[in-house]
CSV table of C-alpha atoms in Angstrom, one decimal:
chain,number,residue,atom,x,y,z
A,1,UNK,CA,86.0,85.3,109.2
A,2,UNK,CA,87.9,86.9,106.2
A,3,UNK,CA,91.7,87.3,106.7
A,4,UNK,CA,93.4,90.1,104.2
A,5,UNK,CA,96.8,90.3,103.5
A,6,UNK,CA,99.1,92.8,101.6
A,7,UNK,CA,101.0,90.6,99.0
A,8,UNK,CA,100.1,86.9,97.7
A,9,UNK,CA,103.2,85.4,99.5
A,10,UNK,CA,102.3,86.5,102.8
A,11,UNK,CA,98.8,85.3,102.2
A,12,UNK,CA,100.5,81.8,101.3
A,13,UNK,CA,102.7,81.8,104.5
A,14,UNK,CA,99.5,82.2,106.4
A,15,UNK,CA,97.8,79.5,105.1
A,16,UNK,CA,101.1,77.0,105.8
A,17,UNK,CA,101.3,78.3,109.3
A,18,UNK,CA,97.6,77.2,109.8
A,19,UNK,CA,98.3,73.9,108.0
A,20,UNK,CA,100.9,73.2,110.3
A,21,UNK,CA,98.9,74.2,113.2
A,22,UNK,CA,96.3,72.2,112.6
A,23,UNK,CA,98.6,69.2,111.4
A,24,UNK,CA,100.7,69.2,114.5
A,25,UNK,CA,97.0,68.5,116.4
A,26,UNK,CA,96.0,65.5,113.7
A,27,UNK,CA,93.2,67.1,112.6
A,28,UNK,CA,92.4,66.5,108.6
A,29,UNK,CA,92.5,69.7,106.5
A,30,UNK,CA,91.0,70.8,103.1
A,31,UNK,CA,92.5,73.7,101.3
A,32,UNK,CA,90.1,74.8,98.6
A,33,UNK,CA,91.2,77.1,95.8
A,34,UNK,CA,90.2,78.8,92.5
A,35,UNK,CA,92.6,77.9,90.6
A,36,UNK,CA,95.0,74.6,89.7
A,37,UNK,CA,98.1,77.2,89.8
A,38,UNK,CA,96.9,78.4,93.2
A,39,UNK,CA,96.9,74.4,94.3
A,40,UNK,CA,100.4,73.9,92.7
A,41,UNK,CA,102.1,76.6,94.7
A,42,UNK,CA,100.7,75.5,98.1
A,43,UNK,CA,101.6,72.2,97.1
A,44,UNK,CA,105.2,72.9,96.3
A,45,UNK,CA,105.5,74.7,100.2
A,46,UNK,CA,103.8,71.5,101.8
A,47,UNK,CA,106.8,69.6,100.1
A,48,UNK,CA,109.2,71.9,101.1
A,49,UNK,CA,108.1,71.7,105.2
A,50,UNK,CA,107.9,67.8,104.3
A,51,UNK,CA,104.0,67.6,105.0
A,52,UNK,CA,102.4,64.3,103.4
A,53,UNK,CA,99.2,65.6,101.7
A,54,UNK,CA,97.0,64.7,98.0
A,55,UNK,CA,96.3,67.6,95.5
A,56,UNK,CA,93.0,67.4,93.6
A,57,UNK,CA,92.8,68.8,90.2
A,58,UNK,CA,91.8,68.0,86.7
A,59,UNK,CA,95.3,66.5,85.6
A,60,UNK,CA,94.5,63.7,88.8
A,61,UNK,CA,90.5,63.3,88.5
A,62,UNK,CA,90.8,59.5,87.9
A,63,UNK,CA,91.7,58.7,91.1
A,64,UNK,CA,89.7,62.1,92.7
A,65,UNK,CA,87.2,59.1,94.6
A,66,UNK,CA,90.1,57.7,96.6
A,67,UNK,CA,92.0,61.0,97.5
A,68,UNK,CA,88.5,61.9,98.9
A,69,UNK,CA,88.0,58.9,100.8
A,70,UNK,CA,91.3,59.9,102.9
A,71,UNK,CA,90.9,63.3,103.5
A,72,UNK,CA,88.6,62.6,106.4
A,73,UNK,CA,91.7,60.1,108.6
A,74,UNK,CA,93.6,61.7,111.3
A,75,UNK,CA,96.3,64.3,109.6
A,76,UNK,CA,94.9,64.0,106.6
A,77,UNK,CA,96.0,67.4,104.2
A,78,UNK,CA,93.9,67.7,101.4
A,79,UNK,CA,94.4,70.9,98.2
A,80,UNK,CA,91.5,70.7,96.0
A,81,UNK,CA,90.6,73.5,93.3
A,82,UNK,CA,87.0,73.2,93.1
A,83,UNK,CA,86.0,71.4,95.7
A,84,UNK,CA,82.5,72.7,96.3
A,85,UNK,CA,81.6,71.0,92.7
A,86,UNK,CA,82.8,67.2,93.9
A,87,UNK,CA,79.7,65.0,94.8
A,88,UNK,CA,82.0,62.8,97.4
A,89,UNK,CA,81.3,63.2,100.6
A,90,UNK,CA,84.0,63.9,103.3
A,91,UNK,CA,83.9,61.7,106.1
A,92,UNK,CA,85.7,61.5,109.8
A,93,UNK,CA,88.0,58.5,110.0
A,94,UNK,CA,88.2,58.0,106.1
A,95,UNK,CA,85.0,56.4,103.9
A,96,UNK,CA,85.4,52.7,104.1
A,97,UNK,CA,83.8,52.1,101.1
A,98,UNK,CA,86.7,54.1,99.0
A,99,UNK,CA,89.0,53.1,101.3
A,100,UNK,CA,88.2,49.3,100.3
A,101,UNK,CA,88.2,50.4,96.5
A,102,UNK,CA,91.8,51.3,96.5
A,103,UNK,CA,92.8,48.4,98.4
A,104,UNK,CA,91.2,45.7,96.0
A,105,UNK,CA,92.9,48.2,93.0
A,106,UNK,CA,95.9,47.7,94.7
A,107,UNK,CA,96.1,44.3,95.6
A,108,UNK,CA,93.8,42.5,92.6
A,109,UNK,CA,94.7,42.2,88.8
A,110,UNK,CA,94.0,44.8,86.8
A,111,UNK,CA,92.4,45.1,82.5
A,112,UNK,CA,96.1,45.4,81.3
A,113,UNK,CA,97.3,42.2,83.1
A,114,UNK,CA,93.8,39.7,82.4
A,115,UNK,CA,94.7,41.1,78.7
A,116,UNK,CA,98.0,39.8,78.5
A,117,UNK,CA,96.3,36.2,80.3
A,118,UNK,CA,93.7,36.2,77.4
A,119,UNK,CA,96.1,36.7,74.8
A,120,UNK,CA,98.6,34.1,76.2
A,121,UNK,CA,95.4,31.7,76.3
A,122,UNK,CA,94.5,32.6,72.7
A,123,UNK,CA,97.8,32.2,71.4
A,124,UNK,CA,99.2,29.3,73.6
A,125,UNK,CA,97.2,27.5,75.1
A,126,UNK,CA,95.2,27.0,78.2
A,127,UNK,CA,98.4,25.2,79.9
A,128,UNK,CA,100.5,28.3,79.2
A,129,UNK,CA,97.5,30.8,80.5
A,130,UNK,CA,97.5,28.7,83.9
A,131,UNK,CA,100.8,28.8,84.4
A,132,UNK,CA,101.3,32.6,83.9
A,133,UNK,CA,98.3,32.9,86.3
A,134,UNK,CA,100.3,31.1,89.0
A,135,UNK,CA,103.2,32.7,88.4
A,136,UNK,CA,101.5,36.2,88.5
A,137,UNK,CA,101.2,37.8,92.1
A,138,UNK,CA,97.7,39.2,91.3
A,139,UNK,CA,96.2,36.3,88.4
A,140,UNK,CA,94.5,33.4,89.3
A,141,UNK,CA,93.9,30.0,87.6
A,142,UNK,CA,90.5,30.5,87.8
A,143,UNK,CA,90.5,33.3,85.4
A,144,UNK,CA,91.7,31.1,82.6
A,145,UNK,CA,88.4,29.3,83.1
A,146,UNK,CA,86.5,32.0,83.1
A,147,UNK,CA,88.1,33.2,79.9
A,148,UNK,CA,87.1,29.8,78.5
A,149,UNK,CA,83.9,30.0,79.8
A,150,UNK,CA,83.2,33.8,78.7
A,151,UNK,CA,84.7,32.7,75.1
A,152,UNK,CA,82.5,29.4,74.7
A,153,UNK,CA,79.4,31.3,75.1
A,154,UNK,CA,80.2,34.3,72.8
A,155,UNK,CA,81.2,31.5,69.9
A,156,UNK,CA,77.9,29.5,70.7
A,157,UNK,CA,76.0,33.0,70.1
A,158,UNK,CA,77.7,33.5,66.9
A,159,UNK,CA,77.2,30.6,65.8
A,160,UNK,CA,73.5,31.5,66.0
A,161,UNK,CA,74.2,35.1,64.6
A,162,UNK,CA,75.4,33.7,61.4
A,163,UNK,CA,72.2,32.1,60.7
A,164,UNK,CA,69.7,34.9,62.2
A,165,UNK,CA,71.6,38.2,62.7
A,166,UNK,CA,72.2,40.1,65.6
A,167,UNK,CA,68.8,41.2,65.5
A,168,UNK,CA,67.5,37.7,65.7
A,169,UNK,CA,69.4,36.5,68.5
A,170,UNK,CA,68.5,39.1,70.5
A,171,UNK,CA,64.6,38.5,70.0
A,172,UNK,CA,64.8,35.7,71.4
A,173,UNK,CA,67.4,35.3,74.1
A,174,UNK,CA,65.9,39.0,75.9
A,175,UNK,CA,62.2,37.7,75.7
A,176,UNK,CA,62.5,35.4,78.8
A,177,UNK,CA,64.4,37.8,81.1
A,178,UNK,CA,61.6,40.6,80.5
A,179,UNK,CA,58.9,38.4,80.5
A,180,UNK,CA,58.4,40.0,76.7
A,181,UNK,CA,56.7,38.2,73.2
A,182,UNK,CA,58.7,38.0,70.5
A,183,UNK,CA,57.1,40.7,67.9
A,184,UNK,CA,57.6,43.1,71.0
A,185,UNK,CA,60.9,42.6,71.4
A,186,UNK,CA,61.6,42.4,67.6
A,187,UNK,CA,60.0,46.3,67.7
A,188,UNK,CA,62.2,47.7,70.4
A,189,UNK,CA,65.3,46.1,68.7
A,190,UNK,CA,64.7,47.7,65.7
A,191,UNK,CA,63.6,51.2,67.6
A,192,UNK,CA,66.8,50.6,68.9
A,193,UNK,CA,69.0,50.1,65.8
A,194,UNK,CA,67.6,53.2,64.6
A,195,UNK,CA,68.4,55.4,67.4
A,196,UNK,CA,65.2,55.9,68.2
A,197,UNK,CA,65.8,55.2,72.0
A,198,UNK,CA,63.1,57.7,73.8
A,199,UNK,CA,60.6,56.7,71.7
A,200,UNK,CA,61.2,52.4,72.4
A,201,UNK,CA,61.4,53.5,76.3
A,202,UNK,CA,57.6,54.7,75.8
A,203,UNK,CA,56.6,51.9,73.8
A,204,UNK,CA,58.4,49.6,77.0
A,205,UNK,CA,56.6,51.5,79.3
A,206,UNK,CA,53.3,51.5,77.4
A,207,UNK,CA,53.3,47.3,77.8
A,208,UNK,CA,54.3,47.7,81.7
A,209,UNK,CA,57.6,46.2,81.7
A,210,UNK,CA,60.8,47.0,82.5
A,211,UNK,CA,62.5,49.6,81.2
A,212,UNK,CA,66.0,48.9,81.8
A,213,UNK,CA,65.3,46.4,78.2
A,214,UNK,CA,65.9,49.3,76.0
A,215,UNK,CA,69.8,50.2,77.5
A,216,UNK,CA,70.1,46.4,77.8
A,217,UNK,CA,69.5,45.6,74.4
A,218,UNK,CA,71.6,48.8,73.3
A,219,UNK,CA,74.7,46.8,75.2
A,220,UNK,CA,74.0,44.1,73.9
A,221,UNK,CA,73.6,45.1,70.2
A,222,UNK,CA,77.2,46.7,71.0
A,223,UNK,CA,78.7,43.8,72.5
A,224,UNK,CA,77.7,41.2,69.8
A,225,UNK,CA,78.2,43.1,66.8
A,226,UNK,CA,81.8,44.0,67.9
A,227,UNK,CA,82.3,40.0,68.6
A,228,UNK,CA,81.2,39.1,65.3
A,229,UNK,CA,83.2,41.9,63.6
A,230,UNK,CA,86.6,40.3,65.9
A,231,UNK,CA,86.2,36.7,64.0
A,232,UNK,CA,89.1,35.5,63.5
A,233,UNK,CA,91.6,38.0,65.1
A,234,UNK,CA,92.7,36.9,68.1
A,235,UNK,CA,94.6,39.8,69.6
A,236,UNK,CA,91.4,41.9,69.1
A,237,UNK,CA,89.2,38.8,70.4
A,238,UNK,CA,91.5,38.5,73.7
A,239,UNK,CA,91.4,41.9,74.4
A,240,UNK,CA,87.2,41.7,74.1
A,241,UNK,CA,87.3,38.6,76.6
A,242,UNK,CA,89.2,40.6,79.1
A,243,UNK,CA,86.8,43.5,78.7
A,244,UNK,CA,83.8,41.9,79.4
A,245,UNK,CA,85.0,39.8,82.2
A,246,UNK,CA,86.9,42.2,83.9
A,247,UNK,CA,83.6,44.6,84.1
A,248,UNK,CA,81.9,41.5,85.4
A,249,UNK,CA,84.3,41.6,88.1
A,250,UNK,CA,84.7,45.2,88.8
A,251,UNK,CA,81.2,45.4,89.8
A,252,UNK,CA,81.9,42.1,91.5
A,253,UNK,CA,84.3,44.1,93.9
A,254,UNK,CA,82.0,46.7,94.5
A,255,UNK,CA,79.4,44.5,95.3
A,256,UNK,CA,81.7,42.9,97.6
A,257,UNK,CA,82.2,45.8,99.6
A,258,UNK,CA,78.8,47.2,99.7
A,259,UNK,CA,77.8,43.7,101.4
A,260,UNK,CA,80.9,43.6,103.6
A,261,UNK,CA,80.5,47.0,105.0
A,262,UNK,CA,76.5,46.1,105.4
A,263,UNK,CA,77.2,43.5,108.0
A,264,UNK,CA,76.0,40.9,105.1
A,265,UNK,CA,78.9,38.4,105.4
A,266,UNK,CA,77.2,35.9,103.9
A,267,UNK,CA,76.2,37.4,100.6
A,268,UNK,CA,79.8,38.7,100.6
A,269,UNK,CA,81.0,34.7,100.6
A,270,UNK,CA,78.7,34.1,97.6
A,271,UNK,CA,80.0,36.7,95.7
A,272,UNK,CA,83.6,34.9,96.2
A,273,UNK,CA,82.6,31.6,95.5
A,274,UNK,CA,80.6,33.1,92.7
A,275,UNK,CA,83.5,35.3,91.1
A,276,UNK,CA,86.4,33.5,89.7
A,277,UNK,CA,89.8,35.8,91.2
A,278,UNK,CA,88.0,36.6,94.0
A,279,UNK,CA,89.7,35.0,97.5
A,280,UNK,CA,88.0,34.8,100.9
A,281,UNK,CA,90.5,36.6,102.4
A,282,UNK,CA,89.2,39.6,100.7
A,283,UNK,CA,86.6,39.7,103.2
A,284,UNK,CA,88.5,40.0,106.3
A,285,UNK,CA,90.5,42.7,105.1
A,286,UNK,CA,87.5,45.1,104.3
A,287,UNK,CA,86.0,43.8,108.0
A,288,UNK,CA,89.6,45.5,109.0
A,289,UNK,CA,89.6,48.6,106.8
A,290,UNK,CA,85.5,49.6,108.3
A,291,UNK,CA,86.9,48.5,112.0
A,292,UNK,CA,90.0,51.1,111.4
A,293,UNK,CA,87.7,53.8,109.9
A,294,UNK,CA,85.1,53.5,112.5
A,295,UNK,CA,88.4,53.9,115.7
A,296,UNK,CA,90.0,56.5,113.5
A,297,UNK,CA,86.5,58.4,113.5
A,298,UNK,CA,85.8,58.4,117.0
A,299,UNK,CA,90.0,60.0,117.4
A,300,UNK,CA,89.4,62.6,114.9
A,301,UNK,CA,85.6,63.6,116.5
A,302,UNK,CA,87.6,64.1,119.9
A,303,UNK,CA,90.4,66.1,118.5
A,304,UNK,CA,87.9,68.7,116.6
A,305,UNK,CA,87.0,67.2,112.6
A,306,UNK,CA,88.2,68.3,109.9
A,307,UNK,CA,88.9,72.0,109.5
A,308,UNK,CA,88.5,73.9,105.9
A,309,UNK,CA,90.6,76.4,104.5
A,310,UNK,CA,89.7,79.1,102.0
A,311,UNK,CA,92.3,80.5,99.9
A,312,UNK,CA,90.3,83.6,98.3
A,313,UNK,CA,87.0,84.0,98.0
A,314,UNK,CA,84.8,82.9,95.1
A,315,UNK,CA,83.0,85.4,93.1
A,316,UNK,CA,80.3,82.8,94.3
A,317,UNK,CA,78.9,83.2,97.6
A,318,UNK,CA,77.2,79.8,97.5
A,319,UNK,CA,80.5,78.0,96.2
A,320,UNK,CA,82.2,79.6,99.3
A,321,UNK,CA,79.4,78.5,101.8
A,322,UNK,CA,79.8,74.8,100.0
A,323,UNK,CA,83.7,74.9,100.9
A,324,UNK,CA,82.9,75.7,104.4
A,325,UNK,CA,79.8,73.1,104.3
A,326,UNK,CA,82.5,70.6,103.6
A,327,UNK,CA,83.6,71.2,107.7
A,328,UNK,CA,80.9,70.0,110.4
A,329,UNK,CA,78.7,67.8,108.0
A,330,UNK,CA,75.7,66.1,109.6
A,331,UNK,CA,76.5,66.9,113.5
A,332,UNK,CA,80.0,66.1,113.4
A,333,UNK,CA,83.1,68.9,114.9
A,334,UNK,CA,84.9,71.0,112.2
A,335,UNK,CA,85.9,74.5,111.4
A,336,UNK,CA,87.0,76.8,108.9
């Protein structure tokens, strides 16, 4: 039910007393509100009473999927503006699967750091590039030969693109892979090149392949035309081999944890010994995070879910039934 209240501050003193409240009990708590100012201000009281909590707003959205993944563990306090129009779902315990995300952010190397190991390989050698890595708390020696490796196929591929063009290249390394002839792929390439992207989907689609050739071959077109454009730079060049492998690895990590938290162990092992920088150990620790999540749910079903607060209505009815929606998902407790 609605609660009214004469000025703005005792409206705010309200909603503190029901954070602590609820806080003191262990249940998790979202605040939604209308506005960022609106989140600032009941942020700046939870500081003052010392109450751990994350605000979500537009100055943090980068790392909006993890502060989402923890609203749902025990004493979780959550102050979102907007909340209704986040896809993530809240869940009881904490989501494992974001939970595992900022873990392997935490703990494994980042884009700036495999930079700064491609551009000491570039510029001094492979033996300098391995012994940075072991110095390095988050590198690994193995990434140096996956830099190599990465590097020795983008120069073979240029080597080919100075006698046939991008263009050619492309016709005939991406006929194999979608079981396509060569004047086929020839006419989506150049459908491609002109921007002319819906109508090279049709044509695809028209010889009963695969689709997914047409935002292939637009990545690829990128990719190779920005690695012969880098010849000869190598600040630029190393910066390009960091790119591309750390994307390889990012959705290496993610893949990880999908199998992990799927009870496929064994597919998760081969995507370690598959990924260079990955360690086995990796594993364990994600079999850890889901165990916690799953004991942490079972304590915050018994204690009551999550409970929503509402700091003013919406001039939306639906928005405000989507805040309270967020409480007492799919069977489990939760108020608002």
């Amino acid at each position: 039910p609605d609660q009214v209240y004469g000025t703005e501050n005792g409206k705010d003193q309200a909603i503190l007393a029901e954070i602590k409240r609820f806080h003191e009990k262990g249940r998790p708590i979202l605040v939604g509100t209308t506005s960022v100012e609106h989140s600032e201000t009941i942020h700046h009281y939870l500081q003052r009473e010392k109450i751990s909590h994350n605000v979500l707003n537009a100055k943090i959205h980068q790392s909006e999927a993890l502060i989402v993944a923890q609203a749902g563990r025990k004493g979780a306090v959550t102050i979102s503006t907007n909340m209704a129009g986040r896809g993530t779902d809240i869940l009881l315990g904490g989501n494992p699967e974001g939970m595992a995300a900022e873990t392997l952010e935490k703990e494994l190397f980042d884009r700036p750091q495999l930079a700064q190991l491609a551009a000491t390989l570039l510029s001094e050698g492979e033996d300098a590039a391995r012994n940075l890595a072991q110095r390095h708390g988050k590198l690994n020696p193995d990434l140096v030969g996956a830099l190599l490796t990465t590097k020795a196929e983008f120069d073979a591929a240029l080597a080919e693109i100075e006698e046939v063009q991008v263009i050619g290249y492309l016709a005939r390394t991406l006929q194999e892979p979608y079981d396509m002839d060569y004047n086929g792929i020839l006419t989506v390439l150049r459908m491609v090149h002109g921007g002319r992207l819906g109508e090279a989907r049709e044509f695809v689609e028209s010889l009963g392949k695969d689709v997914a050739l047409v935002d292939d071959t637009l990545r690829q077109w990128n990719i190779y035309t920005r690695y012969v454009s880098l010849k000869g730079d190598n600040s630029k060049t190393a910066q390009f081999l960091a790119e591309v492998l750390f994307e390889q690895h990012y959705n290496a990590r993610a893949a990880l944890t999908r199998a992990v938290l799927a009870g496929d162990l064994d597919e998760a092992r081969a995507v370690v010994q598959r990924v260079p920088g990955l360690e086995a150990d990796i594993i364990d620790r994600i079999v850890a995070l889901k165990q916690q999540t799953e004991h942490e749910r079972q304590e915050v079903w018994q204690i009551g879910g999550l409970h929503v607060i509402g700091s003013e209505r919406h001039e939306s009815r639906r928005i405000d039934n989507q805040l309270r929606g967020r409480a007492a998902r799919q069977g489990d407790p939760g108020s608002s």
